mmCIF file of C-alpha atoms in Angstrom:
data_model
loop_
_atom_site.group_PDB
_atom_site.id
_atom_site.type_symbol
_atom_site.label_atom_id
_atom_site.label_comp_id
_atom_site.label_asym_id
_atom_site.label_seq_id
_atom_site.Cartn_x
_atom_site.Cartn_y
_atom_site.Cartn_z
ATOM 1 C CA MET A 53 117.822 -25.251 106.602
ATOM 2 C CA ALA A 54 121.512 -26.071 106.554
ATOM 3 C CA GLY A 55 122.890 -26.435 103.049
ATOM 4 C CA ALA A 56 119.666 -25.409 101.342
ATOM 5 C CA ILE A 57 119.850 -24.128 97.755
ATOM 6 C CA GLU A 58 117.447 -21.558 96.361
ATOM 7 C CA LEU A 59 116.577 -21.178 92.697
ATOM 8 C CA ASN A 60 114.550 -18.221 91.439
ATOM 9 C CA ASP A 61 113.494 -17.200 87.932
ATOM 10 C CA GLY A 62 111.451 -14.185 89.012
ATOM 11 C CA GLN A 63 108.161 -16.077 88.683
ATOM 12 C CA SER A 64 108.807 -19.039 90.989
ATOM 13 C CA ARG A 65 111.118 -19.903 93.863
ATOM 14 C CA LEU A 66 112.475 -23.390 94.551
ATOM 15 C CA VAL A 67 114.307 -24.426 97.732
ATOM 16 C CA LEU A 68 116.289 -27.688 97.578
ATOM 17 C CA THR A 69 117.832 -29.683 100.413
ATOM 18 C CA PRO A 70 120.721 -31.834 99.117
ATOM 19 C CA GLU A 71 121.347 -33.328 102.568
ATOM 20 C CA ASN A 72 117.713 -34.509 102.756
ATOM 21 C CA GLY A 73 117.659 -36.786 99.735
ATOM 22 C CA ALA A 74 117.853 -33.927 97.200
ATOM 23 C CA ALA A 75 114.252 -33.127 98.178
ATOM 24 C CA ILE A 76 112.347 -29.977 97.326
ATOM 25 C CA ALA A 77 111.526 -28.105 100.538
ATOM 26 C CA ARG A 78 109.534 -25.304 98.896
ATOM 27 C CA TYR A 79 108.083 -24.487 95.514
ATOM 28 C CA ASP A 80 106.390 -21.077 95.602
ATOM 29 C CA ALA A 81 104.582 -19.037 92.973
ATOM 30 C CA LEU A 82 105.726 -15.425 93.004
ATOM 31 C CA VAL A 83 102.432 -13.760 92.212
ATOM 32 C CA ILE A 84 102.614 -10.029 91.549
ATOM 33 C CA GLY A 85 100.913 -8.022 94.270
ATOM 34 C CA SER A 86 100.715 -10.832 96.832
ATOM 35 C CA ALA A 87 102.847 -12.915 99.150
ATOM 36 C CA PRO A 88 104.463 -16.040 97.653
ATOM 37 C CA VAL A 89 101.912 -18.828 97.190
ATOM 38 C CA PRO A 90 103.139 -22.296 98.276
ATOM 39 C CA LEU A 91 102.494 -24.772 95.460
ATOM 40 C CA PHE A 92 103.879 -27.638 97.566
ATOM 41 C CA LYS A 93 103.238 -27.970 101.273
ATOM 42 C CA PRO A 94 106.243 -26.038 102.629
ATOM 43 C CA GLY A 95 108.679 -27.560 105.087
ATOM 44 C CA ASP A 96 112.173 -28.974 105.179
ATOM 45 C CA GLY A 97 111.587 -31.765 102.676
ATOM 46 C CA THR A 98 112.079 -34.542 105.217
ATOM 47 C CA GLY A 99 108.955 -36.576 104.566
ATOM 48 C CA THR A 100 105.699 -34.679 105.110
ATOM 49 C CA SER A 101 106.317 -31.656 102.921
ATOM 50 C CA GLY A 102 107.844 -30.540 99.655
ATOM 51 C CA CYS A 103 108.697 -33.322 97.217
ATOM 52 C CA GLN A 104 110.839 -36.424 97.689
ATOM 53 C CA LEU A 105 112.569 -38.585 95.067
ATOM 54 C CA LEU A 106 111.592 -42.247 94.818
ATOM 55 C CA VAL A 107 114.577 -44.370 93.752
ATOM 56 C CA PRO A 108 115.310 -47.234 93.096
ATOM 57 C CA TRP A 109 111.600 -48.059 93.480
ATOM 58 C CA SER A 110 108.308 -46.582 94.710
ATOM 59 C CA ASN A 111 106.204 -47.673 97.675
ATOM 60 C CA ARG A 112 106.254 -51.019 99.511
ATOM 61 C CA ILE A 113 107.869 -54.422 98.995
ATOM 62 C CA SER A 114 106.173 -57.239 100.906
ATOM 63 C CA GLY A 115 107.478 -60.676 101.841
ATOM 64 C CA GLY A 116 110.842 -59.598 103.217
ATOM 65 C CA GLY A 117 112.165 -59.124 99.697
ATOM 66 C CA PHE A 118 111.526 -60.474 96.216
ATOM 67 C CA PHE A 119 112.406 -63.190 93.733
ATOM 68 C CA PHE A 120 113.920 -62.085 90.451
ATOM 69 C CA GLU A 121 115.151 -64.441 87.747
ATOM 70 C CA GLY A 122 115.250 -67.387 90.129
ATOM 71 C CA ARG A 123 117.007 -65.684 93.027
ATOM 72 C CA PHE A 124 115.575 -64.274 96.263
ATOM 73 C CA HIS A 125 116.763 -60.810 97.299
ATOM 74 C CA ALA A 126 116.121 -59.790 100.902
ATOM 75 C CA VAL A 127 115.157 -56.174 101.637
ATOM 76 C CA GLU A 128 114.808 -54.960 105.222
ATOM 77 C CA PRO A 129 112.355 -52.246 106.391
ATOM 78 C CA ASN A 130 114.003 -48.838 106.149
ATOM 79 C CA VAL A 131 111.557 -46.464 107.885
ATOM 80 C CA PRO A 132 110.715 -46.625 111.625
ATOM 81 C CA GLY A 133 107.152 -47.820 112.165
ATOM 82 C CA GLU A 134 106.856 -49.290 108.655
ATOM 83 C CA THR A 135 106.454 -53.059 108.358
ATOM 84 C CA PHE A 136 107.811 -53.139 104.809
ATOM 85 C CA PRO A 137 110.688 -51.409 103.028
ATOM 86 C CA ILE A 138 109.321 -48.345 101.263
ATOM 87 C CA HIS A 139 110.439 -45.910 98.540
ATOM 88 C CA GLY A 140 114.043 -47.123 98.321
ATOM 89 C CA ASP A 141 116.817 -45.196 100.049
ATOM 90 C CA GLY A 142 117.403 -42.251 97.732
ATOM 91 C CA PHE A 143 115.245 -40.000 99.897
ATOM 92 C CA GLN A 144 117.249 -40.995 102.994
ATOM 93 C CA LYS A 145 120.732 -40.145 101.728
ATOM 94 C CA PRO A 146 122.653 -36.906 101.214
ATOM 95 C CA TRP A 147 123.163 -35.958 97.580
ATOM 96 C CA ARG A 148 126.021 -33.880 96.186
ATOM 97 C CA LEU A 149 125.477 -30.630 94.334
ATOM 98 C CA ALA A 150 127.137 -31.144 90.948
ATOM 99 C CA SER A 151 126.268 -27.831 89.284
ATOM 100 C CA ARG A 152 123.939 -24.892 89.614
ATOM 101 C CA THR A 153 122.869 -21.576 88.144
ATOM 102 C CA ASP A 154 120.263 -19.132 89.412
ATOM 103 C CA THR A 155 117.507 -21.239 87.844
ATOM 104 C CA GLU A 156 118.881 -24.806 87.554
ATOM 105 C CA ALA A 157 120.678 -27.343 89.751
ATOM 106 C CA GLU A 158 121.958 -30.887 89.273
ATOM 107 C CA LEU A 159 122.416 -33.183 92.274
ATOM 108 C CA VAL A 160 123.970 -36.648 92.267
ATOM 109 C CA LEU A 161 123.983 -39.721 94.489
ATOM 110 C CA GLU A 162 126.880 -42.151 94.012
ATOM 111 C CA ASP A 163 126.285 -44.662 96.819
ATOM 112 C CA GLY A 164 122.665 -45.808 96.674
ATOM 113 C CA ALA A 165 122.541 -49.138 98.524
ATOM 114 C CA ILE A 166 119.501 -50.987 99.885
ATOM 115 C CA GLY A 167 118.869 -54.722 99.746
ATOM 116 C CA PRO A 168 120.530 -56.010 96.566
ATOM 117 C CA TYR A 169 120.527 -52.571 94.958
ATOM 118 C CA ARG A 170 123.719 -50.665 94.285
ATOM 119 C CA TYR A 171 123.109 -47.677 92.092
ATOM 120 C CA ALA A 172 123.931 -44.106 91.169
ATOM 121 C CA ALA A 173 121.290 -41.453 90.569
ATOM 122 C CA SER A 174 121.056 -37.877 89.408
ATOM 123 C CA VAL A 175 118.338 -35.260 89.408
ATOM 124 C CA THR A 176 118.152 -31.927 87.631
ATOM 125 C CA TYR A 177 115.675 -29.260 88.701
ATOM 126 C CA ALA A 178 115.047 -26.242 86.492
ATOM 127 C CA LEU A 179 112.741 -23.236 86.622
ATOM 128 C CA ARG A 180 111.571 -21.827 83.293
ATOM 129 C CA ASP A 181 108.970 -19.058 83.160
ATOM 130 C CA GLY A 182 107.764 -20.174 86.583
ATOM 131 C CA ALA A 183 107.368 -23.836 85.606
ATOM 132 C CA LEU A 184 109.363 -26.572 87.329
ATOM 133 C CA ASP A 185 111.039 -29.354 85.367
ATOM 134 C CA ALA A 186 112.586 -32.334 87.173
ATOM 135 C CA TRP A 187 114.639 -35.092 85.485
ATOM 136 C CA LEU A 188 115.509 -38.193 87.532
ATOM 137 C CA THR A 189 117.914 -40.908 86.339
ATOM 138 C CA VAL A 190 119.131 -44.127 87.957
ATOM 139 C CA GLU A 191 122.048 -46.353 86.893
ATOM 140 C CA ASN A 192 122.257 -49.985 87.995
ATOM 141 C CA ARG A 193 125.658 -50.676 89.589
ATOM 142 C CA ALA A 194 124.746 -53.909 91.378
ATOM 143 C CA GLY A 195 126.816 -56.155 89.139
ATOM 144 C CA MET A 196 123.659 -58.077 88.189
ATOM 145 C CA ARG A 197 120.343 -57.520 86.456
ATOM 146 C CA LEU A 198 117.652 -56.107 88.789
ATOM 147 C CA PRO A 199 114.184 -54.526 88.452
ATOM 148 C CA TYR A 200 114.042 -50.758 88.991
ATOM 149 C CA GLY A 201 111.401 -48.091 89.401
ATOM 150 C CA LEU A 202 111.257 -44.312 89.780
ATOM 151 C CA GLY A 203 108.859 -41.674 90.985
ATOM 152 C CA PHE A 204 108.241 -38.279 92.546
ATOM 153 C CA HIS A 205 106.425 -37.703 95.844
ATOM 154 C CA PRO A 206 104.986 -34.160 96.008
ATOM 155 C CA TRP A 207 102.902 -32.961 98.959
ATOM 156 C CA PHE A 208 100.244 -30.428 97.982
ATOM 157 C CA PRO A 209 98.242 -28.121 100.252
ATOM 158 C CA ARG A 210 94.637 -29.261 100.701
ATOM 159 C CA ALA A 211 91.760 -26.913 101.398
ATOM 160 C CA ASP A 212 88.003 -27.481 101.348
ATOM 161 C CA THR A 213 87.848 -26.167 97.791
ATOM 162 C CA THR A 214 90.870 -28.022 96.361
ATOM 163 C CA LEU A 215 89.959 -29.886 93.153
ATOM 164 C CA LEU A 216 91.788 -32.698 91.365
ATOM 165 C CA GLU A 217 91.566 -33.844 87.753
ATOM 166 C CA ALA A 218 93.594 -36.938 86.772
ATOM 167 C CA ARG A 219 92.160 -39.409 84.274
ATOM 168 C CA ALA A 220 92.911 -43.093 84.846
ATOM 169 C CA ARG A 221 91.308 -46.385 83.856
ATOM 170 C CA ARG A 222 91.729 -48.502 86.983
ATOM 171 C CA VAL A 223 92.357 -48.181 90.703
ATOM 172 C CA TRP A 224 94.108 -50.711 92.919
ATOM 173 C CA LEU A 225 92.370 -51.512 96.200
ATOM 174 C CA GLU A 226 94.467 -51.879 99.367
ATOM 175 C CA ASP A 227 94.271 -53.923 102.546
ATOM 176 C CA GLU A 228 95.061 -52.868 106.113
ATOM 177 C CA ARG A 229 98.765 -53.384 105.368
ATOM 178 C CA HIS A 230 98.562 -50.905 102.454
ATOM 179 C CA LEU A 231 99.205 -53.696 99.954
ATOM 180 C CA PRO A 232 97.150 -54.231 96.781
ATOM 181 C CA VAL A 233 94.274 -56.714 96.905
ATOM 182 C CA GLY A 234 92.747 -56.320 93.455
ATOM 183 C CA VAL A 235 92.007 -53.743 90.820
ATOM 184 C CA VAL A 236 88.686 -52.287 89.577
ATOM 185 C CA PRO A 237 87.654 -49.731 86.942
ATOM 186 C CA VAL A 238 87.563 -46.219 88.392
ATOM 187 C CA SER A 239 83.973 -46.028 87.168
ATOM 188 C CA GLU A 240 83.097 -48.390 90.033
ATOM 189 C CA ARG A 241 84.410 -45.819 92.528
ATOM 190 C CA PRO A 242 82.736 -42.532 91.510
ATOM 191 C CA ALA A 243 84.336 -40.574 94.375
ATOM 192 C CA TRP A 244 87.735 -41.568 92.962
ATOM 193 C CA ASP A 245 86.924 -40.902 89.319
ATOM 194 C CA PHE A 246 88.853 -37.717 88.582
ATOM 195 C CA ASP A 247 87.913 -37.579 84.911
ATOM 196 C CA ARG A 248 86.880 -33.969 85.565
ATOM 197 C CA PRO A 249 87.904 -31.607 88.412
ATOM 198 C CA ILE A 250 86.204 -32.763 91.631
ATOM 199 C CA PRO A 251 86.908 -32.358 95.357
ATOM 200 C CA LEU A 252 89.101 -34.909 97.070
ATOM 201 C CA PRO A 253 87.105 -37.640 98.837
ATOM 202 C CA PRO A 254 86.326 -37.107 102.550
ATOM 203 C CA ASP A 255 87.522 -40.608 103.442
ATOM 204 C CA TRP A 256 90.963 -42.204 103.522
ATOM 205 C CA VAL A 257 92.560 -42.743 100.099
ATOM 206 C CA ASN A 258 95.953 -44.395 99.605
ATOM 207 C CA ASN A 259 95.622 -46.061 96.231
ATOM 208 C CA ALA A 260 97.454 -46.548 92.964
ATOM 209 C CA PHE A 261 95.706 -45.571 89.732
ATOM 210 C CA ASP A 262 96.912 -47.014 86.424
ATOM 211 C CA GLY A 263 96.058 -46.356 82.824
ATOM 212 C CA TRP A 264 96.919 -42.740 83.601
ATOM 213 C CA ASP A 265 97.517 -40.403 80.681
ATOM 214 C CA GLY A 266 100.386 -38.624 82.461
ATOM 215 C CA ARG A 267 98.558 -35.372 83.082
ATOM 216 C CA ALA A 268 96.846 -33.964 86.175
ATOM 217 C CA ARG A 269 95.335 -30.641 87.166
ATOM 218 C CA ILE A 270 95.121 -29.346 90.726
ATOM 219 C CA VAL A 271 92.909 -26.340 91.321
ATOM 220 C CA GLN A 272 93.505 -24.378 94.517
ATOM 221 C CA MET A 273 90.371 -22.236 94.495
ATOM 222 C CA GLU A 274 91.221 -20.286 97.647
ATOM 223 C CA GLU A 275 94.542 -19.184 96.170
ATOM 224 C CA GLY A 276 93.197 -18.672 92.664
ATOM 225 C CA ILE A 277 95.943 -20.957 91.308
ATOM 226 C CA ALA A 278 95.699 -23.884 88.884
ATOM 227 C CA ILE A 279 98.612 -26.325 88.677
ATOM 228 C CA THR A 280 99.180 -28.637 85.727
ATOM 229 C CA LEU A 281 101.386 -31.681 86.342
ATOM 230 C CA THR A 282 102.781 -33.579 83.377
ATOM 231 C CA ALA A 283 104.797 -36.796 83.676
ATOM 232 C CA SER A 284 106.865 -38.682 81.110
ATOM 233 C CA ARG A 285 105.548 -41.942 79.673
ATOM 234 C CA GLU A 286 107.628 -43.992 82.126
ATOM 235 C CA LEU A 287 105.400 -42.674 84.915
ATOM 236 C CA ASP A 288 102.066 -44.176 83.889
ATOM 237 C CA VAL A 289 100.758 -44.756 87.427
ATOM 238 C CA TYR A 290 99.848 -42.231 90.082
ATOM 239 C CA ILE A 291 99.374 -42.837 93.774
ATOM 240 C CA LEU A 292 96.907 -40.632 95.599
ATOM 241 C CA TYR A 293 97.407 -40.326 99.344
ATOM 242 C CA SER A 294 94.683 -38.248 100.974
ATOM 243 C CA PRO A 295 94.115 -39.190 104.620
ATOM 244 C CA SER A 296 91.331 -36.753 105.559
ATOM 245 C CA PRO A 297 89.871 -33.304 104.820
ATOM 246 C CA ASP A 298 91.521 -31.802 107.905
ATOM 247 C CA ALA A 299 95.000 -33.163 107.137
ATOM 248 C CA GLY A 300 95.901 -29.960 105.332
ATOM 249 C CA PHE A 301 97.673 -31.861 102.534
ATOM 250 C CA PHE A 302 97.406 -34.619 99.966
ATOM 251 C CA CYS A 303 100.037 -36.402 97.892
ATOM 252 C CA PHE A 304 99.858 -36.968 94.161
ATOM 253 C CA GLU A 305 102.766 -39.242 93.209
ATOM 254 C CA PRO A 306 103.664 -39.925 89.561
ATOM 255 C CA VAL A 307 105.406 -43.332 89.611
ATOM 256 C CA SER A 308 106.515 -46.033 87.187
ATOM 257 C CA HIS A 309 104.718 -49.007 88.736
ATOM 258 C CA PRO A 310 101.940 -50.043 91.145
ATOM 259 C CA VAL A 311 102.452 -50.833 94.828
ATOM 260 C CA ASP A 312 104.379 -54.064 95.583
ATOM 261 C CA ALA A 313 105.331 -54.429 91.932
ATOM 262 C CA HIS A 314 108.259 -56.647 92.934
ATOM 263 C CA HIS A 315 105.580 -59.328 93.376
ATOM 264 C CA GLY A 316 103.624 -58.270 90.319
ATOM 265 C CA GLU A 317 104.590 -56.234 87.270
ATOM 266 C CA GLY A 318 105.548 -52.760 86.170
ATOM 267 C CA LEU A 319 109.225 -52.549 87.131
ATOM 268 C CA THR A 320 111.983 -52.080 84.534
ATOM 269 C CA PRO A 321 114.759 -54.704 84.500
ATOM 270 C CA LEU A 322 118.174 -53.105 84.089
ATOM 271 C CA ASP A 323 121.429 -54.853 83.345
ATOM 272 C CA ASP A 324 124.503 -53.686 85.214
ATOM 273 C CA GLY A 325 125.418 -50.264 83.831
ATOM 274 C CA GLU A 326 122.013 -49.622 82.252
ATOM 275 C CA THR A 327 119.938 -46.572 83.152
ATOM 276 C CA MET A 328 116.332 -45.446 83.239
ATOM 277 C CA SER A 329 114.980 -41.909 83.495
ATOM 278 C CA ALA A 330 111.713 -40.125 84.152
ATOM 279 C CA THR A 331 110.572 -36.523 84.163
ATOM 280 C CA MET A 332 107.924 -34.418 85.834
ATOM 281 C CA ARG A 333 106.830 -30.894 84.956
ATOM 282 C CA LEU A 334 104.630 -28.524 86.934
ATOM 283 C CA ASP A 335 103.111 -25.374 85.463
ATOM 284 C CA TRP A 336 100.946 -22.938 87.370
ATOM 285 C CA ALA A 337 98.694 -20.083 86.390
ATOM 286 C CA VAL A 338 96.589 -17.480 88.149
ATOM 287 C CA MET A 339 92.928 -18.089 87.393
ATOM 288 C CA GLU A 340 89.565 -16.573 88.022
ATOM 289 C CA THR A 341 88.132 -18.059 91.220
ATOM 290 C CA ASP A 342 84.901 -19.039 89.447
ATOM 291 C CA ALA A 343 86.679 -20.809 86.602
ATOM 292 C CA LEU A 344 87.937 -24.391 86.249
#
């Protein structure tokens, strides 16, 4: 991968692609006595692997744009084949490497521009004792007050024995356009109630879960690895995208707001020059294959 940056702390390896939206292309556990274990689905970080940054919002905006404080702001679709604009444009732009060491790198974006948004963003990735910390910040430079959101979009390997634990209170239901059409307690959808580690559902899931406590656990039984994901309080929603058992992946996305929040709630209004930040941490540990 041209321009890729590798970080390594002896326990984990991280490969970053500044030209591809400052995405993570690989995050591997360096387990003694075995080949590196991919913690994210490996690839080049261009959309179906690794981990993308979601800025200045997460997921879809319907209606051709949104009203905010009495003014309509048009936003055009930004991904081929998608009816609605999705995930902002941070993941579509090259970022500049601002600084790096063997275990830490900061990347910056100065020219974020989609719809009414004009913004700057920065992300810092750091490896510490094998764990990955990511800090994402956005600054409003639009010259007017606008609603912002942030998130991370990791792609995880999925096997038959992959388990997920992620406590939430409610789940948003979606229509055929992948837009929300109501919200129900997760207790009404037992297959989606990840209060304890359970297998991913066999059917399509592409839903936002709110009332999340900011912590998730992914158990990869075949690899003997347990991953703990912790998100900052700004990221109180997660989106689970799990198309099918044979897809070979699923996405667990810590985000700051539900889908189509520009027509609902959950975004953070920022005045010109104001910032918002969010963090994500992933820890991993080797485990006994019969333990949870």
